[in-house]
CSV table of C-alpha atoms in Angstrom, one decimal:
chain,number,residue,atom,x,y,z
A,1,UNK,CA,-12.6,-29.8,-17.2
A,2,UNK,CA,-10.8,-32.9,-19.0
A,3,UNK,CA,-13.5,-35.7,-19.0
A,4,UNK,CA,-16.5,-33.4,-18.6
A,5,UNK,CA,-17.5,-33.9,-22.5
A,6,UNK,CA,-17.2,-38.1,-21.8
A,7,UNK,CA,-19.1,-38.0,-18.7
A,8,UNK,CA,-22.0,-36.3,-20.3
A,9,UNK,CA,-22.1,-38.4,-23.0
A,10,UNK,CA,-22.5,-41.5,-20.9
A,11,UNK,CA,-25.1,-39.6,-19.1
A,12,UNK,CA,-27.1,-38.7,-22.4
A,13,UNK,CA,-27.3,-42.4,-23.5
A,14,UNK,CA,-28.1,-43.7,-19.9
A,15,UNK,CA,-31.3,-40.8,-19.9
A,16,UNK,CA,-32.4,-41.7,-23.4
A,17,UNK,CA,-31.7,-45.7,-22.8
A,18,UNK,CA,-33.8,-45.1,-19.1
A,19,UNK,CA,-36.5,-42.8,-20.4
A,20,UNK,CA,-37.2,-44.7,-23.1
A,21,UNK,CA,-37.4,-48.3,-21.6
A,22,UNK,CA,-39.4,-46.8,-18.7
A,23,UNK,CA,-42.1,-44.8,-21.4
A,24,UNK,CA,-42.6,-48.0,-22.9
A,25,UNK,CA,-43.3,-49.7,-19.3
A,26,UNK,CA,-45.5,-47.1,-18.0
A,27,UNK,CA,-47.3,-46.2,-21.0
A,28,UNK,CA,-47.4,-49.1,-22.9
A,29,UNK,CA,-47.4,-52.2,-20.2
A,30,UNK,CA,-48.6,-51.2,-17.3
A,31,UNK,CA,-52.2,-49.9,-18.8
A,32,UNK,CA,-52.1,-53.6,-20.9
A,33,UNK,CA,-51.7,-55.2,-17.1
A,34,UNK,CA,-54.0,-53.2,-15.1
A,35,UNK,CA,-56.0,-52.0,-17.8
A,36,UNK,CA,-56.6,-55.4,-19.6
A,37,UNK,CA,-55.3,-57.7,-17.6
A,38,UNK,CA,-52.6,-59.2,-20.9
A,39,UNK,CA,-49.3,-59.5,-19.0
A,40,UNK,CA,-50.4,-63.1,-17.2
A,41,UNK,CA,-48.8,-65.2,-19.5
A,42,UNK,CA,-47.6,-65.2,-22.7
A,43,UNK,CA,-45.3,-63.7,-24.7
A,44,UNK,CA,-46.4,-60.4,-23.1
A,45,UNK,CA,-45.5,-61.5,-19.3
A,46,UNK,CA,-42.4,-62.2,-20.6
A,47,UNK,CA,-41.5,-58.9,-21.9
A,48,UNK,CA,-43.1,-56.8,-18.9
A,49,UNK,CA,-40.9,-59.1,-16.6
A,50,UNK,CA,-37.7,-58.6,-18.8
A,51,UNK,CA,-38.5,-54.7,-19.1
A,52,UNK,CA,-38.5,-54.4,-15.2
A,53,UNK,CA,-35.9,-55.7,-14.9
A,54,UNK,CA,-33.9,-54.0,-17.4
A,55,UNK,CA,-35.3,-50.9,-15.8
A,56,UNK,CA,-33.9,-51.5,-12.6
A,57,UNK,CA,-30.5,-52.9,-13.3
A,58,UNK,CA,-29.6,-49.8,-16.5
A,59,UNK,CA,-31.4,-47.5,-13.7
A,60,UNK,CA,-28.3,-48.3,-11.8
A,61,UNK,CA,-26.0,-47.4,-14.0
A,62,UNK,CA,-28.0,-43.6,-15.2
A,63,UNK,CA,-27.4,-43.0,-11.0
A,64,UNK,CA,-23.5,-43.8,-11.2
A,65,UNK,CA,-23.7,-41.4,-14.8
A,66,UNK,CA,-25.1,-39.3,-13.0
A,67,UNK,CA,-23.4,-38.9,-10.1
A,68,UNK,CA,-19.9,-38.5,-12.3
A,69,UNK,CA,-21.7,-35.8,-14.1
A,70,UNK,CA,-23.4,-34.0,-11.3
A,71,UNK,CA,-20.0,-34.2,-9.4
A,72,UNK,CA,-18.5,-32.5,-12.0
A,73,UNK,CA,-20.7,-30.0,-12.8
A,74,UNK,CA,-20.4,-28.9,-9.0
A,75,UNK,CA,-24.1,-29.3,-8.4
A,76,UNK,CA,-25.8,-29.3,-4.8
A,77,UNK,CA,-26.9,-32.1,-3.6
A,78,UNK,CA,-30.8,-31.1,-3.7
A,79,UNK,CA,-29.8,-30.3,-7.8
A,80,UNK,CA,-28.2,-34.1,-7.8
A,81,UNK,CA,-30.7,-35.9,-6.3
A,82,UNK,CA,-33.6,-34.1,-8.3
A,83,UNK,CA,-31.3,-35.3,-11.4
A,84,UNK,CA,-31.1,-39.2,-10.1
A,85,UNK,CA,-34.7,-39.7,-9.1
A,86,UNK,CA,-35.7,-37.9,-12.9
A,87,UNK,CA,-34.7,-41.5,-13.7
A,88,UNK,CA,-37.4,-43.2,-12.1
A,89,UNK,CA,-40.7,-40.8,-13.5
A,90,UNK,CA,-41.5,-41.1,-17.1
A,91,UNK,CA,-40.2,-38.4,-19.4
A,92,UNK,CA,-38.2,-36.7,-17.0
A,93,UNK,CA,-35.1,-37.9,-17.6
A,94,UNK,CA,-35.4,-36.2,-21.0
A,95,UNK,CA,-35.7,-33.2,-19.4
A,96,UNK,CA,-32.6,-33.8,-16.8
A,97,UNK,CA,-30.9,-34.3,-19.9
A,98,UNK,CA,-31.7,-30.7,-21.4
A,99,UNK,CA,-30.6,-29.4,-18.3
A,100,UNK,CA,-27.4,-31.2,-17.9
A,101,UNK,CA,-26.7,-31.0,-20.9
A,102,UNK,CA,-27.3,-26.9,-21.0
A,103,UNK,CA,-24.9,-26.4,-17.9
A,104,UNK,CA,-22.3,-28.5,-19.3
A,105,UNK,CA,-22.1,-26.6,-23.0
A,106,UNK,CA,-22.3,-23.5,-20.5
A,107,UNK,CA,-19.4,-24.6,-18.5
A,108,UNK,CA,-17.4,-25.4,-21.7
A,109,UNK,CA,-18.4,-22.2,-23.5
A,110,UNK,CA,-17.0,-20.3,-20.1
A,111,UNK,CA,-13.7,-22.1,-19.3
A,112,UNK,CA,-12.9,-21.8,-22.8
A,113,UNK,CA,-13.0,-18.3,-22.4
A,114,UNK,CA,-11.1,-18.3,-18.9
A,115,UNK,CA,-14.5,-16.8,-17.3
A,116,UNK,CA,-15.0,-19.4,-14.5
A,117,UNK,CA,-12.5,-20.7,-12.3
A,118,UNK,CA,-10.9,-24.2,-13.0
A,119,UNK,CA,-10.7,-25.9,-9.6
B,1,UNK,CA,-11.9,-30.4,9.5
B,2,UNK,CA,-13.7,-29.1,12.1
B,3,UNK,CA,-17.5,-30.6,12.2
B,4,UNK,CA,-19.5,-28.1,10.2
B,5,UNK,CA,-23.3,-27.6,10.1
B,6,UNK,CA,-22.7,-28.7,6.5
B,7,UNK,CA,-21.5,-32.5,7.2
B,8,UNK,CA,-23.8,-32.8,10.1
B,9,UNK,CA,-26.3,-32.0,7.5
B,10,UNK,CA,-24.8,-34.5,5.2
B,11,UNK,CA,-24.2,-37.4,7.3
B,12,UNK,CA,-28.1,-37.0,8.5
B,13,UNK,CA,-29.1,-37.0,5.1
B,14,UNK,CA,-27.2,-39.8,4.3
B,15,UNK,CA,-28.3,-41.8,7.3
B,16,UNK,CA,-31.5,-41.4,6.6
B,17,UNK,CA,-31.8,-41.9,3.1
B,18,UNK,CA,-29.3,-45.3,3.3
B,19,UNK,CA,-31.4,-46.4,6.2
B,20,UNK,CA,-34.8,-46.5,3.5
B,21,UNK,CA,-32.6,-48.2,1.4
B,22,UNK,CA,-31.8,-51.1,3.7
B,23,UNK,CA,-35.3,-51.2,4.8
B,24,UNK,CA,-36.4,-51.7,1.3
B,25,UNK,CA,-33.9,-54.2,0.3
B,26,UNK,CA,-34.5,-56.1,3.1
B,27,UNK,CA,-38.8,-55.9,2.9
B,28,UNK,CA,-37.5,-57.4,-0.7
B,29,UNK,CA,-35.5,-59.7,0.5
B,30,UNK,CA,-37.8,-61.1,2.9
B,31,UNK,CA,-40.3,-61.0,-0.5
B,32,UNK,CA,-38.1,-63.8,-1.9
B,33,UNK,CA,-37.5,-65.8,0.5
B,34,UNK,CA,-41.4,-66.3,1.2
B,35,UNK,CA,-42.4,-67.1,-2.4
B,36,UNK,CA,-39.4,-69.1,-2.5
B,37,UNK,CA,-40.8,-71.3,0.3
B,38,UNK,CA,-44.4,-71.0,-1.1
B,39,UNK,CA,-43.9,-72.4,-4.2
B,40,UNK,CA,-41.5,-75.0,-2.2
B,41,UNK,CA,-44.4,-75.7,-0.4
B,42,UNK,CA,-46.7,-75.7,-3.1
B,43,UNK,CA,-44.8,-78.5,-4.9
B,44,UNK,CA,-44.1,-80.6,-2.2
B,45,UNK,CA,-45.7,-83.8,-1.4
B,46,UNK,CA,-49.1,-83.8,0.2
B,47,UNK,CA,-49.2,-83.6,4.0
B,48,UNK,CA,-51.8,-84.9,6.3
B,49,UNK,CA,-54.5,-81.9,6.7
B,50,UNK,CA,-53.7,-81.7,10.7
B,51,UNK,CA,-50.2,-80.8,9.8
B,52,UNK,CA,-50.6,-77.7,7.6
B,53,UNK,CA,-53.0,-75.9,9.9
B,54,UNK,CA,-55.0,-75.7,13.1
B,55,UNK,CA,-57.7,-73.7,14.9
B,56,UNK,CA,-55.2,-71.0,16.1
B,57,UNK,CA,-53.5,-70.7,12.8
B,58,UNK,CA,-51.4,-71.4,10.2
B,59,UNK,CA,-47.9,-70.8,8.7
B,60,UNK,CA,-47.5,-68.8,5.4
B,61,UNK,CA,-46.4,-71.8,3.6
B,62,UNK,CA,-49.2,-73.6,4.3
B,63,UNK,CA,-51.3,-71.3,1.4
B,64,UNK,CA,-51.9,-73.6,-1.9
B,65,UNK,CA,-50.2,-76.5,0.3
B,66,UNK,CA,-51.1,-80.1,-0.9
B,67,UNK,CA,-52.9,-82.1,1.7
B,68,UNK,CA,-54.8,-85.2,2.2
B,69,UNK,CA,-57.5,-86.2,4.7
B,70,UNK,CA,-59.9,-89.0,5.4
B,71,UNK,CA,-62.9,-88.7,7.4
B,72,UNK,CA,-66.8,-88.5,7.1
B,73,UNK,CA,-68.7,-85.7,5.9
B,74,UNK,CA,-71.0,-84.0,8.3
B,75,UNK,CA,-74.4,-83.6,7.1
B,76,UNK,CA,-75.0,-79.5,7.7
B,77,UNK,CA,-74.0,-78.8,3.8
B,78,UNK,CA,-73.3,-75.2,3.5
B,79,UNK,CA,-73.9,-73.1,0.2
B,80,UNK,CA,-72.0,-70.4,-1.3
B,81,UNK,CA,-74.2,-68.3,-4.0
B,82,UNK,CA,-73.3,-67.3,-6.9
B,83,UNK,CA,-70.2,-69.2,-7.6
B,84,UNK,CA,-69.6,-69.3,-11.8
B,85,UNK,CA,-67.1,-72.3,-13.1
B,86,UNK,CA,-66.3,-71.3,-16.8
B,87,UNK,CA,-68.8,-68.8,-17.1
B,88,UNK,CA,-71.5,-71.2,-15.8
B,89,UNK,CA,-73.5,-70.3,-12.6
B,90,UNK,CA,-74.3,-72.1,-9.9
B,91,UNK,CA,-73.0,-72.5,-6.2
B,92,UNK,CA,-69.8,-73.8,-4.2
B,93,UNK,CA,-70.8,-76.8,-1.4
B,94,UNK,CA,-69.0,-76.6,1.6
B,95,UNK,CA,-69.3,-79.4,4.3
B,96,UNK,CA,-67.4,-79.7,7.9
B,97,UNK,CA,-65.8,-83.0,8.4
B,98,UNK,CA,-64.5,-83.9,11.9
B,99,UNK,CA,-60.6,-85.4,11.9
B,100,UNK,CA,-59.1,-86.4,15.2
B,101,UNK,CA,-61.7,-84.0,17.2
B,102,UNK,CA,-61.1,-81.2,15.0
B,103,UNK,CA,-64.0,-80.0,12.5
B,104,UNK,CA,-62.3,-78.8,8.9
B,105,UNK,CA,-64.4,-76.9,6.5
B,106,UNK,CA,-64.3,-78.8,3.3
B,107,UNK,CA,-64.9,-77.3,-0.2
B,108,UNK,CA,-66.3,-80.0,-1.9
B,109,UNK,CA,-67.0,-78.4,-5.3
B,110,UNK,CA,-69.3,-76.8,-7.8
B,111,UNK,CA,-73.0,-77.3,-8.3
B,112,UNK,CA,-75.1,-75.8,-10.8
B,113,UNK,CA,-78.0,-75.3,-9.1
B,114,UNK,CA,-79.1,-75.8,-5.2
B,115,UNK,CA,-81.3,-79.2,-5.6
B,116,UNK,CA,-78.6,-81.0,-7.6
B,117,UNK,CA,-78.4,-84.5,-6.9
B,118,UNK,CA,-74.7,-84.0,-7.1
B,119,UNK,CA,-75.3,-82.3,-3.4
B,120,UNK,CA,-76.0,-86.0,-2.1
B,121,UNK,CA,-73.2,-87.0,0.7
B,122,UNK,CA,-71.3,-90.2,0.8
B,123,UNK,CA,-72.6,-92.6,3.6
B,124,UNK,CA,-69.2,-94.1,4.0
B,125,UNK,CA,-65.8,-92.2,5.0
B,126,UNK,CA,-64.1,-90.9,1.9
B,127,UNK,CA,-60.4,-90.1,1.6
B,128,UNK,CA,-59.4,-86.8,0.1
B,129,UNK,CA,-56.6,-84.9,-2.3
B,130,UNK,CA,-56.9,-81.0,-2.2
B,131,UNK,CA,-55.2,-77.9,-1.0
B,132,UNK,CA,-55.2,-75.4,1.3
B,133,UNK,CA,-56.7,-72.3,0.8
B,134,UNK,CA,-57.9,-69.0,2.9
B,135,UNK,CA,-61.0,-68.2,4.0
B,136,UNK,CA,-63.2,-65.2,2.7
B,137,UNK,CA,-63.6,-63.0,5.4
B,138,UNK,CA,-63.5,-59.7,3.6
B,139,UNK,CA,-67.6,-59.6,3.0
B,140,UNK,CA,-68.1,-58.8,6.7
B,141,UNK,CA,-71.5,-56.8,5.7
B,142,UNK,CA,-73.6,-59.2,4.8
B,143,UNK,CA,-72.2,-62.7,4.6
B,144,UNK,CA,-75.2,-64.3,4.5
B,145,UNK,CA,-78.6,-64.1,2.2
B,146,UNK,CA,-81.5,-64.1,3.6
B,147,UNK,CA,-82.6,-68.2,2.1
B,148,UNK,CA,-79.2,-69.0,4.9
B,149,UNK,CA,-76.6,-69.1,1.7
B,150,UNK,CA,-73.3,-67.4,2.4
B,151,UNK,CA,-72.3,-65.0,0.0
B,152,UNK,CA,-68.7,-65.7,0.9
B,153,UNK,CA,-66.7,-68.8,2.3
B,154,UNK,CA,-66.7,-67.1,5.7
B,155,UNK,CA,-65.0,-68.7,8.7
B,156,UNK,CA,-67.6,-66.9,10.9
B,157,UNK,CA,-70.7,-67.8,9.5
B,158,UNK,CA,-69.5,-71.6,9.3
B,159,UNK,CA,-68.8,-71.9,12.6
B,160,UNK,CA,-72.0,-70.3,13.4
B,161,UNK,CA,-73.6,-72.7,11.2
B,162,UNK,CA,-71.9,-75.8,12.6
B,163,UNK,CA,-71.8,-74.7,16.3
B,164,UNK,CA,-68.1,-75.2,16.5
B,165,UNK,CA,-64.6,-73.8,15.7
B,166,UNK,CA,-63.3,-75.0,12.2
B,167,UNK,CA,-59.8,-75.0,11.3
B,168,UNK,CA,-58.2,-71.7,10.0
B,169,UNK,CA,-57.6,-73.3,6.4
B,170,UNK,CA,-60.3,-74.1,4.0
B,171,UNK,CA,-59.7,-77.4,2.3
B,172,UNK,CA,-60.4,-77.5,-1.0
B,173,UNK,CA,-61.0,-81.0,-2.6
B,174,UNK,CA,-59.7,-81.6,-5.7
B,175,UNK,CA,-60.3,-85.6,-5.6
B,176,UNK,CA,-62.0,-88.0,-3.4
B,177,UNK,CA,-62.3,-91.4,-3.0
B,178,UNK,CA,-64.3,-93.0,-3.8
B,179,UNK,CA,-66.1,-90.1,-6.1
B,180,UNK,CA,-69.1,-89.0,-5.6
B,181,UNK,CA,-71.2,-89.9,-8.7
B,182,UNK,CA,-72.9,-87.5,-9.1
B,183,UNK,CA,-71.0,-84.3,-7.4
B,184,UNK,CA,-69.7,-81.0,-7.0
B,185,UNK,CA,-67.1,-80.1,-9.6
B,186,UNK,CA,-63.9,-79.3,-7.8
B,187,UNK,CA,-62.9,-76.1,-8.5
B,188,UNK,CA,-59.7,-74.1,-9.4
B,189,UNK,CA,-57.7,-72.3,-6.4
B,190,UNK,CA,-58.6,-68.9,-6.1
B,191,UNK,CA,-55.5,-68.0,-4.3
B,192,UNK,CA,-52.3,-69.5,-6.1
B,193,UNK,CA,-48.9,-68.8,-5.9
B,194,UNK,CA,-46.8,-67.1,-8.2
B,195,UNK,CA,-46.0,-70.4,-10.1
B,196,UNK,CA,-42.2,-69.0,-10.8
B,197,UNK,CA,-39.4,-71.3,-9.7
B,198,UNK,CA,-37.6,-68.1,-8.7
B,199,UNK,CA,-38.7,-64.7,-7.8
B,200,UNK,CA,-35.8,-63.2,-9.6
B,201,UNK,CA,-37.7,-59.5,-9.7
B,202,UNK,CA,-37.8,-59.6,-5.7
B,203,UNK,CA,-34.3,-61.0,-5.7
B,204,UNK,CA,-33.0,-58.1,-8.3
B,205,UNK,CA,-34.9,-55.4,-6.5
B,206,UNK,CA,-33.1,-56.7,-3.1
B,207,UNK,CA,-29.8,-56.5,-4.5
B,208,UNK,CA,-30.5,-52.9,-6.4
B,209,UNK,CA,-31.8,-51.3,-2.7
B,210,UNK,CA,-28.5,-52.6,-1.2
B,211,UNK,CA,-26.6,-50.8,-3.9
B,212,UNK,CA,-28.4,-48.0,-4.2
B,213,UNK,CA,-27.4,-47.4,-0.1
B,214,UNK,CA,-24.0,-47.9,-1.2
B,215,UNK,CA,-24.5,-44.9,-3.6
B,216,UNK,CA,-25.7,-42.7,-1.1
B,217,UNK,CA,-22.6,-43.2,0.8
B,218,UNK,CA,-20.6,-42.9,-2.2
B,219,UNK,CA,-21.9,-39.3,-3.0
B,220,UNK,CA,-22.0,-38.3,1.1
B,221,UNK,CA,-18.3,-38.5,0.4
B,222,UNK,CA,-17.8,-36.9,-2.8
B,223,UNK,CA,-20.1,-34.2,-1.5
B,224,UNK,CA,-18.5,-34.1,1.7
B,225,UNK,CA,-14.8,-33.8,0.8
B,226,UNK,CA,-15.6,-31.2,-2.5
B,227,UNK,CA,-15.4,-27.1,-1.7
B,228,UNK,CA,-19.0,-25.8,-1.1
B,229,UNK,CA,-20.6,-25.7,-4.4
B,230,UNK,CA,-22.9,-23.1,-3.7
B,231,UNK,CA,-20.9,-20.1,-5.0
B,232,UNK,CA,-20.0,-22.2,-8.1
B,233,UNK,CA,-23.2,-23.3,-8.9
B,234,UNK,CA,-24.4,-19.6,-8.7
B,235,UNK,CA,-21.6,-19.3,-11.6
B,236,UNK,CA,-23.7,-22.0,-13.6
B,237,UNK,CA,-27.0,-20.5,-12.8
B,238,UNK,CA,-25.3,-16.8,-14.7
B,239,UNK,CA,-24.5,-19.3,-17.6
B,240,UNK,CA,-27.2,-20.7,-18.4
C-alpha cells in the first residue's frame, strides 16, 4: 500500500481547499447576487468571477485526487463517483473526507497487521 | 477477456456519462462564441437600420447593435405607461417611421407625463443614432390599458395600432438630428450585453466539460482493467 498515505493527503487538501472555496461561493456570494443584487460590479463581481473560476479549475484537480485515492482504496465505481460529485455540493466534501480518510487509516491499521490481502 | 456483463456495464456507463460531458462542453462552447460575437457586434460601427433586422427576423448579433436611420416620423405616437428614468415616473413614446417601404417601431424616449410638449413630432425628416433592442412580448395578458396605453413595448399591439407589420427589432434612439427641443429623454438599453471583452467563465467551463469526459474514460479503464472490487471493498466495509 506504498503511496496510499500520499494520495490521501493530496485528497484531504484538495476536499478542504474545494469545500471551503465552494462554502464561501454558495453561502456567502451567491445570496449577495441573487439576494441583493452586489456582484454587478465592483470589487465584489470581481471576486465572485475569480471564485468560479477557481472553483472549477481546483475542482479538477479534487476529481484526479480523487480518483488516485478511490483507485486505491479499491472502491466501486457507484462509491467513487458519490466521492467526486461530494465536490461539487457545499459541505460534502468534508464529509467524503471523513470517509476516505476512515477507510484509509482502516486499510493501514489492517495490512499492518497482515489481515487484508496486498494485491 | 471475454466480454463480461461487468464491462458492458462499464463502457455504457461511460458512454453515457462522457456523452453529457461533450454535450455540456459544447452548449458552453457555443455560449462563448455568441457573446464573443455580441459584444463584437455591440462595438462595431453603426449599420444602416435595414441591415440589422427585417420583418421576418433577426440574427442574434443584431441585439444591442449600433444602427442609424433617417426617415419621418409617423404621427400615430404610441405610449408605454409607467416607464420610471432614475426613479422618476412617467412614460416611454414610441413612434413607427417608414424606411424604404418598411415601417420600424421607434423608441423615441422618456416623457414625464402624457401631455408633455416634449411629445411634439419633428415636421421635417430627422436622422437617427440608437440600437437595437427586443420587443416586450412577455405581457401577453393585458398589453394594453384601457385609456389605449400599452403596458409593454409589444410588437402585437403596435402593429395593431399602426395597421401594419413593423420590423422585428425595436430601435431605440439615443440621438437625433436635429433634436427635438423639447423631447423624450432617450433612455438606457434594457437588454445589454455582457460588456466583457472575453467570456472567459464560458470558455473555462468549455474546456473543464471536455476534461472532465476525458476523466470518465480515464477511470472506465482503471475500473475496467482492476479485479472486481466487490469482495475487497466488503473487507473495507468489516474495517470501518
Amino acid at each position: 500500500m506504498k503511496g496510499l498515505s500520499g494520495a490521501l493527503l493530496r485528497f484531504r487538501v484538495m476536499a478542504w481547499v474545494t469545500g471551503v472555496l465552494l462554502v464561501i461561493m454558495s453561502v456567502i456570494f451567491l445570496p449577495l447576487k441573487y439576494g441583493f443584487g452586489l456582484t454587478e460590479s465592483g470589487i465584489l463581481a470581481t471576486l465572485y468571477a475569480i471564485g468560479w473560476q477557481a472553483h472549477g479549475w481546483l475542482y479538477i484537480l479534487y476529481v484526479a485526487a480523487g480518483l488516485d485515492v478511490c483507485f486505491r482504496l479499491r472502491y466501486s465505481v457507484i462509491r467513487t463517483v458519490g466521492i467526486l460529485l461530494a465536490g461539487t455540493i457545499p459541505f460534502a466534501s468534508f464529509f467524503a473526507d471523513h470517509y476516505v480518510t476512515r477507510s484509509v487509516h482502516a486499510r493501514l491499521a489492517a495490512d499492518a497487521t497482515g489481515a487484508a490481502p496486498t494485491t | 477477456m471475454a466480454l463480461s456483463a461487468r464491462a458492458v456495464g462499464f463502457t455504457t456507463l461511460a458512454v453515457v456519462l462522457s456523452a453529457v460531458c461533450v454535450v455540456a462542453g459544447t452548449w458552453q462552447g457555443v455560449r462563448t462564441r455568441d457573446i464573443v460575437e455580441a459584444e463584437r457586434a455591440s462595438a462595431s460601427a453603426p449599420i444602416p437600420v435595414l441591415e440589422a433586422a427585417d420583418i421576418d427576423g433577426f440574427p442574434a448579433t443584431s441585439v444591442g447593435r449600433p444602427v442609424t436611420a433617417v426617415g419621418a416620423y409617423g404621427d400615430e405616437q404610441v405610449l408605454v405607461a409607467q416607464r420610471e428614468l432614475d426613479g422618476r415616473p412617467g412614460e416611454w413614446v414610441v413612434a413607427p417611421m417608414v424606411i424604404d417601404g418598411t415601417t420600424v417601431a421607434v423608441l423615441r424616449g422618456w416623457i414625464d407625463s402624457p401631455d408633455s410638449p416634449a411629445l411634439a413630432l419633428p415636421t421635417a425628416p430627422v436622422a437617427i443614432a440608437g440600437a437595437m433592442q427586443p420587443f416586450e412580448d412577455f405581457y401577453a395578458e393585458q398589453p394594453r390599458l384601457p385609456d389605449g396605453r400599452l403596458v409593454a413595448v409589444s410588437r402585437g399591439e403596435l402593429e395593431a395600432a399602426w395597421g401594419t407589420p413593423v420590423l422585428s427589432l425595436v430601435l431605440v434612439v439615443s440621438e437625433q438630428t436635429p433634436p427635438s427641443v423639447p423631447g423624450p429623454v432617450p433612455v438606457p438599453l434594457t437588454v445589454q450585453t455582457a460588456n466583457v471583452p472575453f467570456p472567459l467563465q464560458n470558455a473555462a467551463y468549455t474546456l473543464q466539460w471536455f476534461v472532465f469526459a476525458g476523466f470518465v474514460w480515464v477511470m472506465w479503464w482503471l475500473w475496467l482493467v482492476r479485479p472486481r472490487a466487490d469482495s475487497l471493498d466488503g473487507d473495507t466495509k468489516e474495517m470501518t
